[in-house]
Amino acid sequence: MRLTPEQSAEIDAQQGARAETRRPTVPALEELLFRPLPVLDHGFVRVIDYMGDDAAIVQAARVSYGRGTRKVSEDAGLIRYLMRHRHTTPFEMCEIKYHVKLPIFVARQWIRHRTANVNEYSARYSILDREFYIPAPDHLAAQSTANRQGRGEVLDGEEAARVLDLLRQDAGRCHDHYVEMLNEDAAGAPRDPARRGLARELARMNLTLNTYTQWYWKIDLYNLLHFLSLRADAHAQYEIRVFAEAMLQTVKAWVPTAFQAFLDYRLGAVTLSAGMLAVVRRMLAGERVEQSASGLSKREWAELTAAFGHYG
Ligand SMILES: Cc1cc2nc3c(=O)[nH]c(=O)nc-3n(C[C@H](O)[C@H](O)[C@H](O)COP(=O)(O)OP(=O)(O)OC[C@H]3O[C@@H](n4cnc5c(N)ncnc54)[C@H](O)[C@@H]3O)c2cc1C
């Protein structure tokens, strides 16, 4: 991740600034505020602003006038109860705003989450930097044979070198042609005075999907946790999962009690179907159950045994 000296200075200035407020603030998140958490080779996530804290969840749940005088353990118990029983609206009272720099193909997955407010860097208005995501060699994997939506063994030797070479060359060439079509230098002057240059909104169609884009992304805590439960999950593609993992750090700093409840009752929990539950009950009663007599499909059986560890 590279920041220009100007960008670093702006972040330092924001970090150094102080503003008086009557609203509650969270010291651990204040520490992280504005600082980019590096993700992938050029990406980052940084918290720009937030509203609310663990106490705001409790306050909303109780519809109270003030911050309340109950014990911390009672508040934690309430938050955990709300999370466990999917009483979700109190979590919507907290909001957070991120600035994210991410490859376009990751942004296409991310944008499917419709409950956030998004404002993306305009490539109609501005010129996209020559920055592409090139996977680290240990993430350059072959297509999975078991899962059509996943990856398998890491490529090695000549094949890995060739793939990296192609990715770099193709992205670089497409960006070079983008710049050539725009016919603008860094200061906005024509590179070739004899040409008019293609409009930015058209020239961008030549860029590869590993080109980095940026956006501001604002969401409430309930919907953020939904996003994280899907994207910090092992089934999510690595390239979006690493962004979700960086965001988990920010949630931990912001609302530590809600975060722990989320780990316990969502991210680290499993859902059992009625059929799975019936099988677990039979096993607990001492019966030896095989997949063929379980009433579960092979895939459901595999999910059940994966959740409970090897059975046999
Ligand atoms: C591992 C994985 C694989 C995926 N594979 C594919 C794929 O192959 N193809 C593909 O197209 N997508 C795929 N997706 C995207 C997926 O189908 C969802 O679009 C995405 O995860 C957003 O989920 P969401 O709709 O719950 O989230 P959000 O848009 O954030 O919505 C949050 C919740 O709000 C509610 N909501 C929001 N908008 C509406 C609405 N208009 N109507 C009703 N309820 C609404 C729903 O309850 C929803 O769960 C994949 C996602 C994952 C995590």
CSV table of N, CA, C and O and ligand atoms in Angstrom, one decimal, residues 112-115 149 223 226 230-231 235-236, ligand 1:
chain,number,residue,atom,x,y,z
A,112,ARG,N,-22.7,-5.9,-4.0
A,112,ARG,CA,-24.0,-6.7,-3.9
A,112,ARG,C,-24.7,-6.5,-2.5
A,112,ARG,O,-25.8,-6.8,-2.4
A,113,HIS,N,-23.9,-5.9,-1.6
A,113,HIS,CA,-24.5,-5.6,-0.2
A,113,HIS,C,-25.2,-4.3,-0.3
A,113,HIS,O,-24.6,-3.2,-0.4
A,114,ARG,N,-26.5,-4.4,-0.4
A,114,ARG,CA,-27.3,-3.2,-0.8
A,114,ARG,C,-27.7,-2.3,0.3
A,114,ARG,O,-28.3,-1.2,0.1
A,115,THR,N,-27.4,-2.6,1.5
A,115,THR,CA,-27.9,-1.8,2.6
A,115,THR,C,-26.9,-0.7,3.1
A,115,THR,O,-27.1,-0.1,4.1
A,149,GLN,N,-16.8,-23.0,-7.1
A,149,GLN,CA,-16.6,-21.6,-6.8
A,149,GLN,C,-15.4,-21.3,-6.0
A,149,GLN,O,-15.2,-20.3,-5.3
A,223,ASN,N,-26.2,-4.3,9.7
A,223,ASN,CA,-25.9,-4.7,8.3
A,223,ASN,C,-24.4,-5.0,8.1
A,223,ASN,O,-24.0,-5.8,7.2
A,226,HIS,N,-23.8,-8.4,9.2
A,226,HIS,CA,-24.3,-9.4,8.1
A,226,HIS,C,-23.3,-9.5,7.0
A,226,HIS,O,-22.9,-10.6,6.6
A,230,LEU,N,-20.9,-13.0,6.1
A,230,LEU,CA,-20.7,-13.6,4.7
A,230,LEU,C,-19.3,-13.5,4.2
A,230,LEU,O,-18.8,-14.4,3.6
A,231,ARG,N,-18.7,-12.4,4.4
A,231,ARG,CA,-17.4,-12.1,3.8
A,231,ARG,C,-16.2,-12.4,4.6
A,231,ARG,O,-15.1,-12.5,4.0
A,235,HIS,N,-16.0,-19.5,3.2
A,235,HIS,CA,-16.5,-19.7,1.9
A,235,HIS,C,-16.3,-18.4,1.0
A,235,HIS,O,-16.4,-18.5,-0.2
A,236,ALA,N,-16.0,-17.3,1.6
A,236,ALA,CA,-15.8,-16.1,0.8
A,236,ALA,C,-14.5,-16.1,0.1
A,236,ALA,O,-13.5,-16.7,0.6
B,1,LIG,C1,-19.8,-17.2,-0.8
B,1,LIG,C2,-20.7,-16.4,-1.7
B,1,LIG,C3,-20.9,-16.8,-3.0
B,1,LIG,C4,-21.8,-16.0,-3.8
B,1,LIG,N1,-22.0,-16.4,-5.1
B,1,LIG,C5,-22.8,-15.6,-5.9
B,1,LIG,C6,-23.0,-16.0,-7.3
B,1,LIG,O1,-22.5,-17.0,-7.8
B,1,LIG,N2,-23.8,-15.2,-8.0
B,1,LIG,C7,-24.4,-14.0,-7.5
B,1,LIG,O2,-25.1,-13.3,-8.2
B,1,LIG,N3,-24.2,-13.7,-6.2
B,1,LIG,C8,-23.4,-14.4,-5.4
B,1,LIG,N4,-23.2,-14.1,-4.1
B,1,LIG,C9,-23.8,-12.8,-3.6
B,1,LIG,C10,-25.1,-13.2,-2.8
B,1,LIG,O3,-26.1,-13.9,-3.5
B,1,LIG,C11,-25.7,-11.9,-2.2
B,1,LIG,O4,-26.1,-11.1,-3.2
B,1,LIG,C12,-24.7,-11.1,-1.4
B,1,LIG,O5,-24.0,-11.9,-0.5
B,1,LIG,C13,-25.4,-10.0,-0.6
B,1,LIG,O6,-26.2,-10.6,0.4
B,1,LIG,P1,-27.5,-10.0,1.0
B,1,LIG,O7,-28.5,-9.8,-0.1
B,1,LIG,O8,-27.9,-10.8,2.1
B,1,LIG,O9,-26.9,-8.6,1.5
B,1,LIG,P2,-27.5,-7.1,1.5
B,1,LIG,O10,-27.7,-6.6,0.2
B,1,LIG,O11,-26.5,-6.4,2.3
B,1,LIG,O12,-28.8,-7.2,2.3
B,1,LIG,C14,-28.9,-7.5,3.7
B,1,LIG,C15,-30.2,-8.1,3.9
B,1,LIG,O13,-31.2,-7.0,3.6
B,1,LIG,C16,-32.3,-7.6,3.0
B,1,LIG,N5,-32.5,-7.0,1.7
B,1,LIG,C17,-31.8,-6.1,1.1
B,1,LIG,N6,-32.3,-5.7,0.0
B,1,LIG,C18,-33.4,-6.5,-0.2
B,1,LIG,C19,-34.4,-6.5,-1.2
B,1,LIG,N7,-34.3,-5.8,-2.3
B,1,LIG,N8,-35.4,-7.4,-1.1
B,1,LIG,C20,-35.5,-8.2,0.0
B,1,LIG,N9,-34.6,-8.1,1.0
B,1,LIG,C21,-33.6,-7.3,0.9
B,1,LIG,C22,-32.1,-9.1,3.0
B,1,LIG,O14,-32.6,-9.7,4.1
B,1,LIG,C23,-30.6,-9.2,3.0
B,1,LIG,O15,-30.1,-10.4,3.5
B,1,LIG,C24,-22.4,-14.8,-3.3
B,1,LIG,C25,-22.1,-14.5,-1.9
B,1,LIG,C26,-21.3,-15.2,-1.1
B,1,LIG,C27,-21.0,-14.8,0.3
